[in-house]
PDB file of N, CA and C in Angstrom:
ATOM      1  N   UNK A 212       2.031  14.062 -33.012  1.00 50.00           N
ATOM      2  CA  UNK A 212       1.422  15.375 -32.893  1.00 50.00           C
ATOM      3  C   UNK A 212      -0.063  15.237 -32.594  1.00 50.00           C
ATOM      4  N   UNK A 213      -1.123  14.284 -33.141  1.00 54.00           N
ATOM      5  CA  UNK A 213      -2.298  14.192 -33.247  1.00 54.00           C
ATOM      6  C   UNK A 213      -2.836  13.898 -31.453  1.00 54.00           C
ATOM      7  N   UNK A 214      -1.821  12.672 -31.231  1.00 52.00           N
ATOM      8  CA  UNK A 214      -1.714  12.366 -29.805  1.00 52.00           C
ATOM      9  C   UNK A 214      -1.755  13.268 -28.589  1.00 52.00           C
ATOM     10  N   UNK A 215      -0.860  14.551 -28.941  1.00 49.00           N
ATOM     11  CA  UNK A 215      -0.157  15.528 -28.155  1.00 49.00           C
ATOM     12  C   UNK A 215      -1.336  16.381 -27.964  1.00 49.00           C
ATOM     13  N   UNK A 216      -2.460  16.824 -29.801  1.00 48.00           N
ATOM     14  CA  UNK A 216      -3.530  17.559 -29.409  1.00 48.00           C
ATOM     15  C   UNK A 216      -4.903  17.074 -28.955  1.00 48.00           C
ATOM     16  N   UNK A 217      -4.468  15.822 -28.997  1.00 53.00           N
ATOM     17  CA  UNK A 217      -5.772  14.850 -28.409  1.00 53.00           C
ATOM     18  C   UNK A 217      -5.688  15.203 -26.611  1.00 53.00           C
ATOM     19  N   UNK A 218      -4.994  15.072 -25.792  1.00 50.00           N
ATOM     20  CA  UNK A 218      -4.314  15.523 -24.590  1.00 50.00           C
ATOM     21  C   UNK A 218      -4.566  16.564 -23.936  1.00 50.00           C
ATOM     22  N   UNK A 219      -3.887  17.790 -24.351  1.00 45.00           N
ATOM     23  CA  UNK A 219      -3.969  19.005 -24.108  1.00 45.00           C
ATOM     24  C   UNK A 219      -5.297  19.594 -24.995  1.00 45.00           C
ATOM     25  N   UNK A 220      -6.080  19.000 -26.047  1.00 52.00           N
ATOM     26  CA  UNK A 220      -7.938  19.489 -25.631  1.00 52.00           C
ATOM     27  C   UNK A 220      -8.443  19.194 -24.986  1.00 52.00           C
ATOM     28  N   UNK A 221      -8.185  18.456 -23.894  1.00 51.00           N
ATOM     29  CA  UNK A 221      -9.359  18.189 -22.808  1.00 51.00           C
ATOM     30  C   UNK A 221     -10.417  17.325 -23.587  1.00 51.00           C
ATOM     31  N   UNK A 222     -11.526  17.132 -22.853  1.00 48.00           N
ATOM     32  CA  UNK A 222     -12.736  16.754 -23.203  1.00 48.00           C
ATOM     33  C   UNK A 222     -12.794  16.812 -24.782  1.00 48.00           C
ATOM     34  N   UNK A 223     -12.881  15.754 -25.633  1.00 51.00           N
ATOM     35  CA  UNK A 223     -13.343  15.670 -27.095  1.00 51.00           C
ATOM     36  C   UNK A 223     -14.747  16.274 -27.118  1.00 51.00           C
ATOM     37  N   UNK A 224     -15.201  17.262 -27.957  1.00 54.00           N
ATOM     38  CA  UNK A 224     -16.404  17.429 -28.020  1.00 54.00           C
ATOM     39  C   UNK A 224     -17.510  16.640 -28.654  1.00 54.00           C
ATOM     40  N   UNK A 225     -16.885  15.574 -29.170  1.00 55.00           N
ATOM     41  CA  UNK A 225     -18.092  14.429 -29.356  1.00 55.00           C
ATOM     42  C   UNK A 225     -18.756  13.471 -28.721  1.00 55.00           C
ATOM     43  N   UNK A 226     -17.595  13.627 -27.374  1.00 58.00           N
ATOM     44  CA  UNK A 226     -18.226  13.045 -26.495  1.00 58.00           C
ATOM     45  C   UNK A 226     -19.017  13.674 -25.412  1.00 58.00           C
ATOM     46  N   UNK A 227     -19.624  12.841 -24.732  1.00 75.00           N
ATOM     47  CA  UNK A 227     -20.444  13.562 -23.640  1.00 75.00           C
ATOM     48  C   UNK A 227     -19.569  13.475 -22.424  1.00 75.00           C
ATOM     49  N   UNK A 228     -20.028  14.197 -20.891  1.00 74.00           N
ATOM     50  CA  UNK A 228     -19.266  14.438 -19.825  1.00 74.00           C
ATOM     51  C   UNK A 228     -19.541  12.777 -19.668  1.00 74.00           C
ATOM     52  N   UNK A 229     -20.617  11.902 -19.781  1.00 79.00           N
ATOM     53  CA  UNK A 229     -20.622  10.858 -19.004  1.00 79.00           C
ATOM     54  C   UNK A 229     -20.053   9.606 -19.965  1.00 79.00           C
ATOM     55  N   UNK A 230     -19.403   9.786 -21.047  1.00 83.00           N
ATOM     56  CA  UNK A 230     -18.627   9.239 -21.877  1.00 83.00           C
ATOM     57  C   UNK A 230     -17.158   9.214 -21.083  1.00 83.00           C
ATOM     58  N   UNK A 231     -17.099  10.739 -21.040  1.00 82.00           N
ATOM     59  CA  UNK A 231     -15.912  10.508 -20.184  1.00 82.00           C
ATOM     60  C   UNK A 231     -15.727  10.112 -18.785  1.00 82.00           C
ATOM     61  N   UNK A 232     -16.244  10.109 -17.922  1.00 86.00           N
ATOM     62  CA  UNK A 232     -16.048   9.376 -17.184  1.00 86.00           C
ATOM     63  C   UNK A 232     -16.704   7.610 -17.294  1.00 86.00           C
ATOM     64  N   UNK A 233     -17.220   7.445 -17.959  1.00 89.00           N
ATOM     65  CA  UNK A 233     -17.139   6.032 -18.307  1.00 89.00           C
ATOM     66  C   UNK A 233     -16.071   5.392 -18.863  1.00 89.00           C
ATOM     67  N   UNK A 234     -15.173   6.191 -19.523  1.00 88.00           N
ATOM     68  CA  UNK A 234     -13.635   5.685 -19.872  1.00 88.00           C
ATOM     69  C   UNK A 234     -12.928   5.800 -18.737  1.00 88.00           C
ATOM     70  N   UNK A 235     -12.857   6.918 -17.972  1.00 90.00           N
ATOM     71  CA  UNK A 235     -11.937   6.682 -16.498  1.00 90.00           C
ATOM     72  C   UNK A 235     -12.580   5.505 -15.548  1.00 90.00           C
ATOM     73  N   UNK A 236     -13.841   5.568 -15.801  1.00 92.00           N
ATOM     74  CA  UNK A 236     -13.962   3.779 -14.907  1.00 92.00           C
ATOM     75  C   UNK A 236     -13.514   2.210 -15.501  1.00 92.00           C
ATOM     76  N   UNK A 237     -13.416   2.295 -16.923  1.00 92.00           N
ATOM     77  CA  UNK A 237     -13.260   1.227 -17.409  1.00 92.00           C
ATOM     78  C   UNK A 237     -11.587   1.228 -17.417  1.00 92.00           C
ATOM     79  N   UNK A 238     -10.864   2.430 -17.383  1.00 92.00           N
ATOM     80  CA  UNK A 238      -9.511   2.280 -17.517  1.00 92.00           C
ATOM     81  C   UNK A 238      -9.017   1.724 -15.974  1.00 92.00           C
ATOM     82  N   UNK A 239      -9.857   2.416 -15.138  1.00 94.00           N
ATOM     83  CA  UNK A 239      -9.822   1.701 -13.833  1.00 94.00           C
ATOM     84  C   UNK A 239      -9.748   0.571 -13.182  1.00 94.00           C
ATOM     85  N   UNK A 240     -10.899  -0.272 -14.054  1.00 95.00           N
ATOM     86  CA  UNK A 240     -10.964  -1.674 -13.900  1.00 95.00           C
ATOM     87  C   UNK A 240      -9.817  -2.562 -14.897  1.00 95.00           C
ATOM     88  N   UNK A 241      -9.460  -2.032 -16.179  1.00 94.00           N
ATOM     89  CA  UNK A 241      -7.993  -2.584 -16.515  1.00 94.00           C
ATOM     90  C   UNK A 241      -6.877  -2.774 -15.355  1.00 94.00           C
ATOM     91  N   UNK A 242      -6.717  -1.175 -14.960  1.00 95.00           N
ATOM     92  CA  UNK A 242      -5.858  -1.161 -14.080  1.00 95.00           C
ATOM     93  C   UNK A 242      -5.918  -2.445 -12.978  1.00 95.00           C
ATOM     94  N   UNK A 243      -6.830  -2.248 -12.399  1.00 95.00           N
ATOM     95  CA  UNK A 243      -7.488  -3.170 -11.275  1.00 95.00           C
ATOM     96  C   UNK A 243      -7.205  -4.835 -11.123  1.00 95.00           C
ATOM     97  N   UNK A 244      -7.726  -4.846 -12.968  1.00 96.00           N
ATOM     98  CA  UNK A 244      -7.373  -6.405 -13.133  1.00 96.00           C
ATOM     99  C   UNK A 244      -5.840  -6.717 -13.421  1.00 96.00           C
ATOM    100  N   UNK A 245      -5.412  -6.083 -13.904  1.00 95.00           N
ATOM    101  CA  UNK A 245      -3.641  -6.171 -14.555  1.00 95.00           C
ATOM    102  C   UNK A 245      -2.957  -4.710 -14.175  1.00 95.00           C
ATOM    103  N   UNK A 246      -2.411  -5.095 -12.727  1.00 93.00           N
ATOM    104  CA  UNK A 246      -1.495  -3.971 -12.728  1.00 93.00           C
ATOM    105  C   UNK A 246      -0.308  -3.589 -13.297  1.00 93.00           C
ATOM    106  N   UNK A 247      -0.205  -4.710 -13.617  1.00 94.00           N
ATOM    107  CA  UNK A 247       1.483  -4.616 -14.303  1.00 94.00           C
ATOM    108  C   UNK A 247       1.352  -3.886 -15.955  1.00 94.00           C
ATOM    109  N   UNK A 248       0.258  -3.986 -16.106  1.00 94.00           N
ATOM    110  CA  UNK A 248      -0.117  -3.816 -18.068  1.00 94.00           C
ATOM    111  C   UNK A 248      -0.008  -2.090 -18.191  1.00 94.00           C
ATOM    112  N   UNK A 249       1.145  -1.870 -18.755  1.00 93.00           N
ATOM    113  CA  UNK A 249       1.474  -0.212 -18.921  1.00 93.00           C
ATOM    114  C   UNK A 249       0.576   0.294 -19.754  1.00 93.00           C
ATOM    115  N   UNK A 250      -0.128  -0.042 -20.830  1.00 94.00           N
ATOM    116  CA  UNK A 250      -1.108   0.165 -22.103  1.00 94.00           C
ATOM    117  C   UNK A 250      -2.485   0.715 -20.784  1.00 94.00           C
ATOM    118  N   UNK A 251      -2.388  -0.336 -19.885  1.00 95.00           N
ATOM    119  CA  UNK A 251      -4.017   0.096 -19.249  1.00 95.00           C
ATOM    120  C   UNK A 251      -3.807   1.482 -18.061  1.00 95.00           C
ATOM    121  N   UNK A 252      -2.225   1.487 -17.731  1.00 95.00           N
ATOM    122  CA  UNK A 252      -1.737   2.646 -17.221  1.00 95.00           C
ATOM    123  C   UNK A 252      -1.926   4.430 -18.091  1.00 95.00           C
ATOM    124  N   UNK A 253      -1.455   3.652 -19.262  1.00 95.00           N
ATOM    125  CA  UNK A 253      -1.373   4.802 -19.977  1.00 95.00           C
ATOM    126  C   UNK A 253      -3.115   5.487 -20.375  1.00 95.00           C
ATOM    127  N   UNK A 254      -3.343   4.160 -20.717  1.00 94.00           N
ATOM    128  CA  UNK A 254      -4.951   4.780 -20.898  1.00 94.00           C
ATOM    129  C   UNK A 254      -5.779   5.644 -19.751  1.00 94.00           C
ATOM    130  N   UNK A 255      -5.599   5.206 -18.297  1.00 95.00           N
ATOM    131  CA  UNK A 255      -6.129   5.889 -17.742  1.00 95.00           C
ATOM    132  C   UNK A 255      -5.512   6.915 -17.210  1.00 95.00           C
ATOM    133  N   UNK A 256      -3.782   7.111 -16.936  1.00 95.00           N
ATOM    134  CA  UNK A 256      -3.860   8.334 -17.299  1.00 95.00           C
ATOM    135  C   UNK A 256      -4.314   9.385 -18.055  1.00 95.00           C
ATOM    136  N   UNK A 257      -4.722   8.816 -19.432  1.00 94.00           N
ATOM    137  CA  UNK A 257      -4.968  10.054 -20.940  1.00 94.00           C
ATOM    138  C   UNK A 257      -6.209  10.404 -19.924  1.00 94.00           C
ATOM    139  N   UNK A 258      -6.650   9.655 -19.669  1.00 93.00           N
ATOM    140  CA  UNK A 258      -8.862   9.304 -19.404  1.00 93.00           C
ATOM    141  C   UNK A 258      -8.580  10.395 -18.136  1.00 93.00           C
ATOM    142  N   UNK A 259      -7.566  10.501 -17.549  1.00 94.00           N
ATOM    143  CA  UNK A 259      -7.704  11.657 -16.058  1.00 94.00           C
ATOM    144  C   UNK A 259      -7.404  12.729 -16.409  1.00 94.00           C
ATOM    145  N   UNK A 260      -6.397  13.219 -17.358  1.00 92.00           N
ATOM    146  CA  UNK A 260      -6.243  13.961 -18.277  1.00 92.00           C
ATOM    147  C   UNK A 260      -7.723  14.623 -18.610  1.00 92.00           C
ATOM    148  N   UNK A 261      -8.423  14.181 -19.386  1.00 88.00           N
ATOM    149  CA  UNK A 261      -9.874  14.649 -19.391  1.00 88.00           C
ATOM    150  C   UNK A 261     -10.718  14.981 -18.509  1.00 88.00           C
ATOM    151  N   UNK A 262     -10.434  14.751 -17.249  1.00 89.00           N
ATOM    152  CA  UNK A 262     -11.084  15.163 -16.300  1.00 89.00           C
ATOM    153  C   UNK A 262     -10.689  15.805 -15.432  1.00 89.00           C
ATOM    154  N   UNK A 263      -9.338  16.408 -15.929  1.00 89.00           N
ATOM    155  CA  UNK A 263      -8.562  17.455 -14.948  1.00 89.00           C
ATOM    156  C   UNK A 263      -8.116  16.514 -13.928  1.00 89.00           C
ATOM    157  N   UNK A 264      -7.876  15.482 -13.693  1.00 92.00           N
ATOM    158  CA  UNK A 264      -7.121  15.265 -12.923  1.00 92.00           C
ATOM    159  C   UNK A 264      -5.480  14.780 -12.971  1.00 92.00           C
ATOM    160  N   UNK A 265      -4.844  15.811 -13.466  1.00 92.00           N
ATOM    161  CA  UNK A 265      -3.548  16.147 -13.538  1.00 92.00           C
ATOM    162  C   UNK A 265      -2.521  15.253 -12.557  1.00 92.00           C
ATOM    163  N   UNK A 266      -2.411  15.244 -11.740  1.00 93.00           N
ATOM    164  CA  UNK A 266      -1.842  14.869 -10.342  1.00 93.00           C
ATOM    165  C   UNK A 266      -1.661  13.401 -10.200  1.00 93.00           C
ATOM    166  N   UNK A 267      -3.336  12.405 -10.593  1.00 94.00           N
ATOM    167  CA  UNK A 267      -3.460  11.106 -10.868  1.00 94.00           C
ATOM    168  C   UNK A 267      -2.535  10.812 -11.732  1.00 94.00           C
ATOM    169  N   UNK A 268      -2.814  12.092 -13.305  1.00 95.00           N
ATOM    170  CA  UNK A 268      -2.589  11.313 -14.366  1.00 95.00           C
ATOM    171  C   UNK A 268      -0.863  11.260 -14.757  1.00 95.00           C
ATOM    172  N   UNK A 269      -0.238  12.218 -13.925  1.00 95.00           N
ATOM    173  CA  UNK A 269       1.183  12.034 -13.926  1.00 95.00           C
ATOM    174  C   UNK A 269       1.673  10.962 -13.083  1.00 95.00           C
ATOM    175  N   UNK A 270       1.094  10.409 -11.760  1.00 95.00           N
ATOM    176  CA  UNK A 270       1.371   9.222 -11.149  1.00 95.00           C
ATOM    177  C   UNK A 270       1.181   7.921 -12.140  1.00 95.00           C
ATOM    178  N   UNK A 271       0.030   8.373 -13.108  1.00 95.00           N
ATOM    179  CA  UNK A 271      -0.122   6.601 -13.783  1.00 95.00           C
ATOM    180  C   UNK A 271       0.850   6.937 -14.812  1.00 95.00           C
ATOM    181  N   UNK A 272       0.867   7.762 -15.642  1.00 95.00           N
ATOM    182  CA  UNK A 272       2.183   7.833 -16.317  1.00 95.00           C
ATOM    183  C   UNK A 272       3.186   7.503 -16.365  1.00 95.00           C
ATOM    184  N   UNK A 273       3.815   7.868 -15.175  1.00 96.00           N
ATOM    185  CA  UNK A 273       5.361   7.365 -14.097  1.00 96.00           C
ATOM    186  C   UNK A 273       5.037   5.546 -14.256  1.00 96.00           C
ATOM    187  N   UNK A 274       4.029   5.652 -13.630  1.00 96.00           N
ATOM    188  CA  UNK A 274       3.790   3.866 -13.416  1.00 96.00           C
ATOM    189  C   UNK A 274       3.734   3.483 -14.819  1.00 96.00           C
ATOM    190  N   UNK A 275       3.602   3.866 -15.602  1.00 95.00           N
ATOM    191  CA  UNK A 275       3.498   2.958 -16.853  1.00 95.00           C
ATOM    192  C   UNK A 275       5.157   3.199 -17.860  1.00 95.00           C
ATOM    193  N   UNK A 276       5.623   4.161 -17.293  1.00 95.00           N
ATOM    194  CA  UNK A 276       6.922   4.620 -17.928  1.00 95.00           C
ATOM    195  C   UNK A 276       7.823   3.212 -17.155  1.00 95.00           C
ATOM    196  N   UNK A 277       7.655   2.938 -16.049  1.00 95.00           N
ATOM    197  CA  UNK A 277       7.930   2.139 -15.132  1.00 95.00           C
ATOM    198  C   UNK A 277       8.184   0.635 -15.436  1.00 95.00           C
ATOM    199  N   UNK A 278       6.867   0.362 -15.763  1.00 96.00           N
ATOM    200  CA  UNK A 278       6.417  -1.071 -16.551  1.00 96.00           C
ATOM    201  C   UNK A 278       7.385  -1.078 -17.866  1.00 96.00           C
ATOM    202  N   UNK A 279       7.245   0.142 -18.609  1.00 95.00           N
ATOM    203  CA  UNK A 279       7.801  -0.278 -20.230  1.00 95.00           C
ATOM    204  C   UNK A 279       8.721   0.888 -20.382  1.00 95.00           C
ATOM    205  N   UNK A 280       9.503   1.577 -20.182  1.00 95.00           N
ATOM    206  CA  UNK A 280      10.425   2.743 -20.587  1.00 95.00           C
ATOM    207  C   UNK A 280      10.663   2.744 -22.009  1.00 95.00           C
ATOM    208  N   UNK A 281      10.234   1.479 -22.694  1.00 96.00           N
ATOM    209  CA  UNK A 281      10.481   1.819 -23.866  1.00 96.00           C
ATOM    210  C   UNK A 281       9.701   2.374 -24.719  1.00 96.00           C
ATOM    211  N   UNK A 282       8.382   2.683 -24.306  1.00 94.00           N
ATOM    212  CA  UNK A 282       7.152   3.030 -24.914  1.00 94.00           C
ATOM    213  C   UNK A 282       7.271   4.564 -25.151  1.00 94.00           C
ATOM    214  N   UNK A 283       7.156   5.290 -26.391  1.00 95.00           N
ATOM    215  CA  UNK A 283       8.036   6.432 -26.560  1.00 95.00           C
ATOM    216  C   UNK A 283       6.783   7.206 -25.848  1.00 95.00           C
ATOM    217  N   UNK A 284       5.431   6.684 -26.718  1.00 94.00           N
ATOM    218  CA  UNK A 284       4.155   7.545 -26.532  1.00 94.00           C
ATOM    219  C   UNK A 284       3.966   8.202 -24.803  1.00 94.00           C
ATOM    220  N   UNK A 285       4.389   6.975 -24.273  1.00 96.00           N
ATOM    221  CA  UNK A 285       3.887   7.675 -22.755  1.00 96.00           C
ATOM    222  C   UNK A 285       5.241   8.269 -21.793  1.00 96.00           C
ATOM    223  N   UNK A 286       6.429   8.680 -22.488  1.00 96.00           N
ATOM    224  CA  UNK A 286       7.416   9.655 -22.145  1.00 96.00           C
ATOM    225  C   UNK A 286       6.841  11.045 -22.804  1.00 96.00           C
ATOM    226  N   UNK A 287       5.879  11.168 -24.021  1.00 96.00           N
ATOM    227  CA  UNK A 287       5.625  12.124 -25.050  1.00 96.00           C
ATOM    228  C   UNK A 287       4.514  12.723 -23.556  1.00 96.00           C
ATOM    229  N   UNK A 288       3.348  11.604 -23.293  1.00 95.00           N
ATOM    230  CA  UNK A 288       2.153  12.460 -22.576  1.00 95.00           C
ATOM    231  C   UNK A 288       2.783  12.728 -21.294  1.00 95.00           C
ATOM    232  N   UNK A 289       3.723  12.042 -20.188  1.00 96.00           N
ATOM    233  CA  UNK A 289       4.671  12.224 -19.277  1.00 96.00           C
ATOM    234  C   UNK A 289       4.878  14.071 -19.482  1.00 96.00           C
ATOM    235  N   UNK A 290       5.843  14.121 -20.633  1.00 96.00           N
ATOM    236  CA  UNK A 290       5.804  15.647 -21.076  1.00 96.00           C
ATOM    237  C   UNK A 290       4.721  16.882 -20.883  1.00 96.00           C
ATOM    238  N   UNK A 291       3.756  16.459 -21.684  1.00 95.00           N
ATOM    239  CA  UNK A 291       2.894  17.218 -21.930  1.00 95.00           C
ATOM    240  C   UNK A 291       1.952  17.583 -20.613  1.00 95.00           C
ATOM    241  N   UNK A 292       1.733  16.468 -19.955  1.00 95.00           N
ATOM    242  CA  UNK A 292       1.033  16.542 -18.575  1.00 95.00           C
ATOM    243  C   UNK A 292       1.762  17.376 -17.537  1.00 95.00           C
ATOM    244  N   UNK A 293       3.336  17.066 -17.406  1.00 94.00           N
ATOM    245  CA  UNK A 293       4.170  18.594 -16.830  1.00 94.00           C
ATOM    246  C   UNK A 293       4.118  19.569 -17.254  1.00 94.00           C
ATOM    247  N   UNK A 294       3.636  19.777 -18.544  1.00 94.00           N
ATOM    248  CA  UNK A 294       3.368  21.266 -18.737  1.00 94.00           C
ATOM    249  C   UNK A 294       2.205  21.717 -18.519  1.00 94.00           C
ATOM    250  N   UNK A 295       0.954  20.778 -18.327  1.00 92.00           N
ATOM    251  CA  UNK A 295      -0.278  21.566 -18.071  1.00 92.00           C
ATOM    252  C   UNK A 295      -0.274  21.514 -16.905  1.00 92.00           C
ATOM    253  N   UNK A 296       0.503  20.825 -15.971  1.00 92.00           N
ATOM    254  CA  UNK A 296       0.709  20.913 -14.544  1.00 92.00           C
ATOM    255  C   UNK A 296       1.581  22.378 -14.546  1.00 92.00           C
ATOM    256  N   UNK A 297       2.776  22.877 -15.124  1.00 90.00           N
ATOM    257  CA  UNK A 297       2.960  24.091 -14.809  1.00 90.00           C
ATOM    258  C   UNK A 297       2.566  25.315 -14.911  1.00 90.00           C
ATOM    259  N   UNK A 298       1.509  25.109 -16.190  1.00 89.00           N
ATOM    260  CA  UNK A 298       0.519  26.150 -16.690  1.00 89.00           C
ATOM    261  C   UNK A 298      -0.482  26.240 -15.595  1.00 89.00           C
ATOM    262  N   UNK A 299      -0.819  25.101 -14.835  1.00 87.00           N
ATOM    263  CA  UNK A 299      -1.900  25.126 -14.119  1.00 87.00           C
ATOM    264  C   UNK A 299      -1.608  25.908 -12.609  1.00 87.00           C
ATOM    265  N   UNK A 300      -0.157  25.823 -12.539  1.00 84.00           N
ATOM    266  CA  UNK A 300       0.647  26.247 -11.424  1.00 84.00           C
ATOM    267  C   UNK A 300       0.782  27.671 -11.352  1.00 84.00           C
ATOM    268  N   UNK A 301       1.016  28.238 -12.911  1.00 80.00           N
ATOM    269  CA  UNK A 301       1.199  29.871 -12.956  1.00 80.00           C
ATOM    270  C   UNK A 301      -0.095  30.557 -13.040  1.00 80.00           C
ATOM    271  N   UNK A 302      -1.079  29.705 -13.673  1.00 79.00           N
ATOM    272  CA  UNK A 302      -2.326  30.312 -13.598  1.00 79.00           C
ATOM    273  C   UNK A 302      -2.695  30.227 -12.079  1.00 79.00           C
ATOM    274  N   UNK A 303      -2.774  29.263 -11.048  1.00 74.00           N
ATOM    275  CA  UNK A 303      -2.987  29.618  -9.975  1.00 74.00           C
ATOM    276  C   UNK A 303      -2.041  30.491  -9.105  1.00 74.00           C
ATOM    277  N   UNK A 304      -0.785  30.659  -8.919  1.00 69.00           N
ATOM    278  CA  UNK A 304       0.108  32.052  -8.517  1.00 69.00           C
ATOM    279  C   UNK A 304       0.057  32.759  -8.366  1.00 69.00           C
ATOM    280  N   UNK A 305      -0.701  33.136 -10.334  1.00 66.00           N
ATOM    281  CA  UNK A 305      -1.272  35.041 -11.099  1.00 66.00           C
ATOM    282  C   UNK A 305      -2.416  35.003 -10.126  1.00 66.00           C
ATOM    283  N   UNK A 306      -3.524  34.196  -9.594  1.00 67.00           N
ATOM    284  CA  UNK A 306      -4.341  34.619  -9.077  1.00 67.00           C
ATOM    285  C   UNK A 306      -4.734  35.070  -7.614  1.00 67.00           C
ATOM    286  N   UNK A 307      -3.273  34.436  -7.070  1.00 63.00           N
ATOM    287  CA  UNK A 307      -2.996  34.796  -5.600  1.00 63.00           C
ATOM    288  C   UNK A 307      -2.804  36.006  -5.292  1.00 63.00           C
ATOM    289  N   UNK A 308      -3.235  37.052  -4.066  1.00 67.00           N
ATOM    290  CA  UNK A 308      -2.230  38.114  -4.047  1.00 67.00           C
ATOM    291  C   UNK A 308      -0.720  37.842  -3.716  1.00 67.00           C
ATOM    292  N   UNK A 309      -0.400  38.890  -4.412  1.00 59.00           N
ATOM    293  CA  UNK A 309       0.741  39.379  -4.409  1.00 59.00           C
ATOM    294  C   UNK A 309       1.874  39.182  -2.974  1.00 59.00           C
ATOM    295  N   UNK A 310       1.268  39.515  -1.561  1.00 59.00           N
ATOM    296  CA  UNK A 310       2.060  39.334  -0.790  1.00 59.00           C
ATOM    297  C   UNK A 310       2.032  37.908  -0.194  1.00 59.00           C
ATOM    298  N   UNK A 311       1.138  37.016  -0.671  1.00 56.00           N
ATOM    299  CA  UNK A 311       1.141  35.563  -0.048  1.00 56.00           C
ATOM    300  C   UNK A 311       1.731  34.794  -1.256  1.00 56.00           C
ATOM    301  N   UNK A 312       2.349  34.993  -2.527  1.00 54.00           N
ATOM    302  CA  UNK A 312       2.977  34.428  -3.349  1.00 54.00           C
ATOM    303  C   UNK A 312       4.106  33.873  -2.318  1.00 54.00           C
ATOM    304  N   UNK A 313       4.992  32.389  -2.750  1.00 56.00           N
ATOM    305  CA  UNK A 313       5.860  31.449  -1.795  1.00 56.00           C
ATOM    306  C   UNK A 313       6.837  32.524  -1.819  1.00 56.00           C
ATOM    307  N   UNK A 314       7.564  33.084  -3.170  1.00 57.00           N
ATOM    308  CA  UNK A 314       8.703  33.884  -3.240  1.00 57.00           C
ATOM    309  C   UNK A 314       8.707  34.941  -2.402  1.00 57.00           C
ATOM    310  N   UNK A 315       7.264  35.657  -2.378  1.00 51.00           N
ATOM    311  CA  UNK A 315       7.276  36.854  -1.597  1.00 51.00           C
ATOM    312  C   UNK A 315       7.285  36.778   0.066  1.00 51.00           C
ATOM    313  N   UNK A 316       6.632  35.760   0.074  1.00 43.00           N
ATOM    314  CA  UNK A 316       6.769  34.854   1.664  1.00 43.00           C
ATOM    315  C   UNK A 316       7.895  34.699   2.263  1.00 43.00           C
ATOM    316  N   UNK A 317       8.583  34.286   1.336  1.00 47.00           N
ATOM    317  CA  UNK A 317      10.215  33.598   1.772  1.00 47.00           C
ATOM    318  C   UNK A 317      10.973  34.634   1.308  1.00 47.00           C
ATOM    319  N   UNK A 318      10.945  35.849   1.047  1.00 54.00           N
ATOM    320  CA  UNK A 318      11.222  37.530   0.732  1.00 54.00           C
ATOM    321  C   UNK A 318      11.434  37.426   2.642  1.00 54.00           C
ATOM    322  N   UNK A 319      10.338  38.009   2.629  1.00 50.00           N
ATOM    323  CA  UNK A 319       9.412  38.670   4.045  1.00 50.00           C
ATOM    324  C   UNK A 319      10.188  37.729   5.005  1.00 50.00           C
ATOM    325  N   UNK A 320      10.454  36.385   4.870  1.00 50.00           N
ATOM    326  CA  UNK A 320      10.820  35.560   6.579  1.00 50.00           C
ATOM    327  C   UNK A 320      11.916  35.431   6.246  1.00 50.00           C
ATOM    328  N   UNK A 321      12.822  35.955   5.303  1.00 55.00           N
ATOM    329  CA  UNK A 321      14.261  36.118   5.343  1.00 55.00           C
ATOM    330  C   UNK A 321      15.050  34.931   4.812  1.00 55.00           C
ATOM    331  N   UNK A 322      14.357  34.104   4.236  1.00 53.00           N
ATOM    332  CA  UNK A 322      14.417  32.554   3.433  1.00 53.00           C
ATOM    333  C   UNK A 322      15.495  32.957   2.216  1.00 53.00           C
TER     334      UNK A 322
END
């Protein structure tokens, strides 16, 4: 659980913005040196996670689910990162109009 709200708060407020991205560079250079090491996968997914980058951080996820499937923790953030990816999906939708929504599109061209 602690894990799950570590994640979905974003940015720790004890740290600074350039804290955090000093962890997405150093998780980087793990990566870099040992690709195969799922631990340095997982870390920099969490670390993109913090910086909104959603998209990265479900690709390193996959890759580290990849390396170790047995690792429960990074099937748990795997999870959680699809849901702020779908939250992030409906919040951008609600903000579209209405007649350029995909559904309403594919309404209109007979899809």
């Amino acid at each position: 659980a602690e894990a799950k709200h570590r994640i979905s708060s974003g940015i720790n407020a004890e740290y600074g913005v350039a804290e955090v991205f000093r962890a997405v560079s150093a998780a980087e250079k793990a990566v870099n040196f040992d690709t195969t090491c799922c631990v340095a996968r997982q870390t920099l997914a969490r670390s993109q996670i913090n910086i909104g980058e959603l998209g990265l951080a479900c690709t390193n996820i996959q890759k580290s689910i990849l390396l170790n499937p047995a690792v429960k923790d990074a099937w748990e953030d795997l999870k959680e990162i699809r849901e702020l990816l779908r939250k992030r999906n409906e919040t951008t939708w609600a903000l579209l109009p209405v007649e350029t929504r995909p559904g309403i599109v594919n309404q209109r061209l007979g899809m």
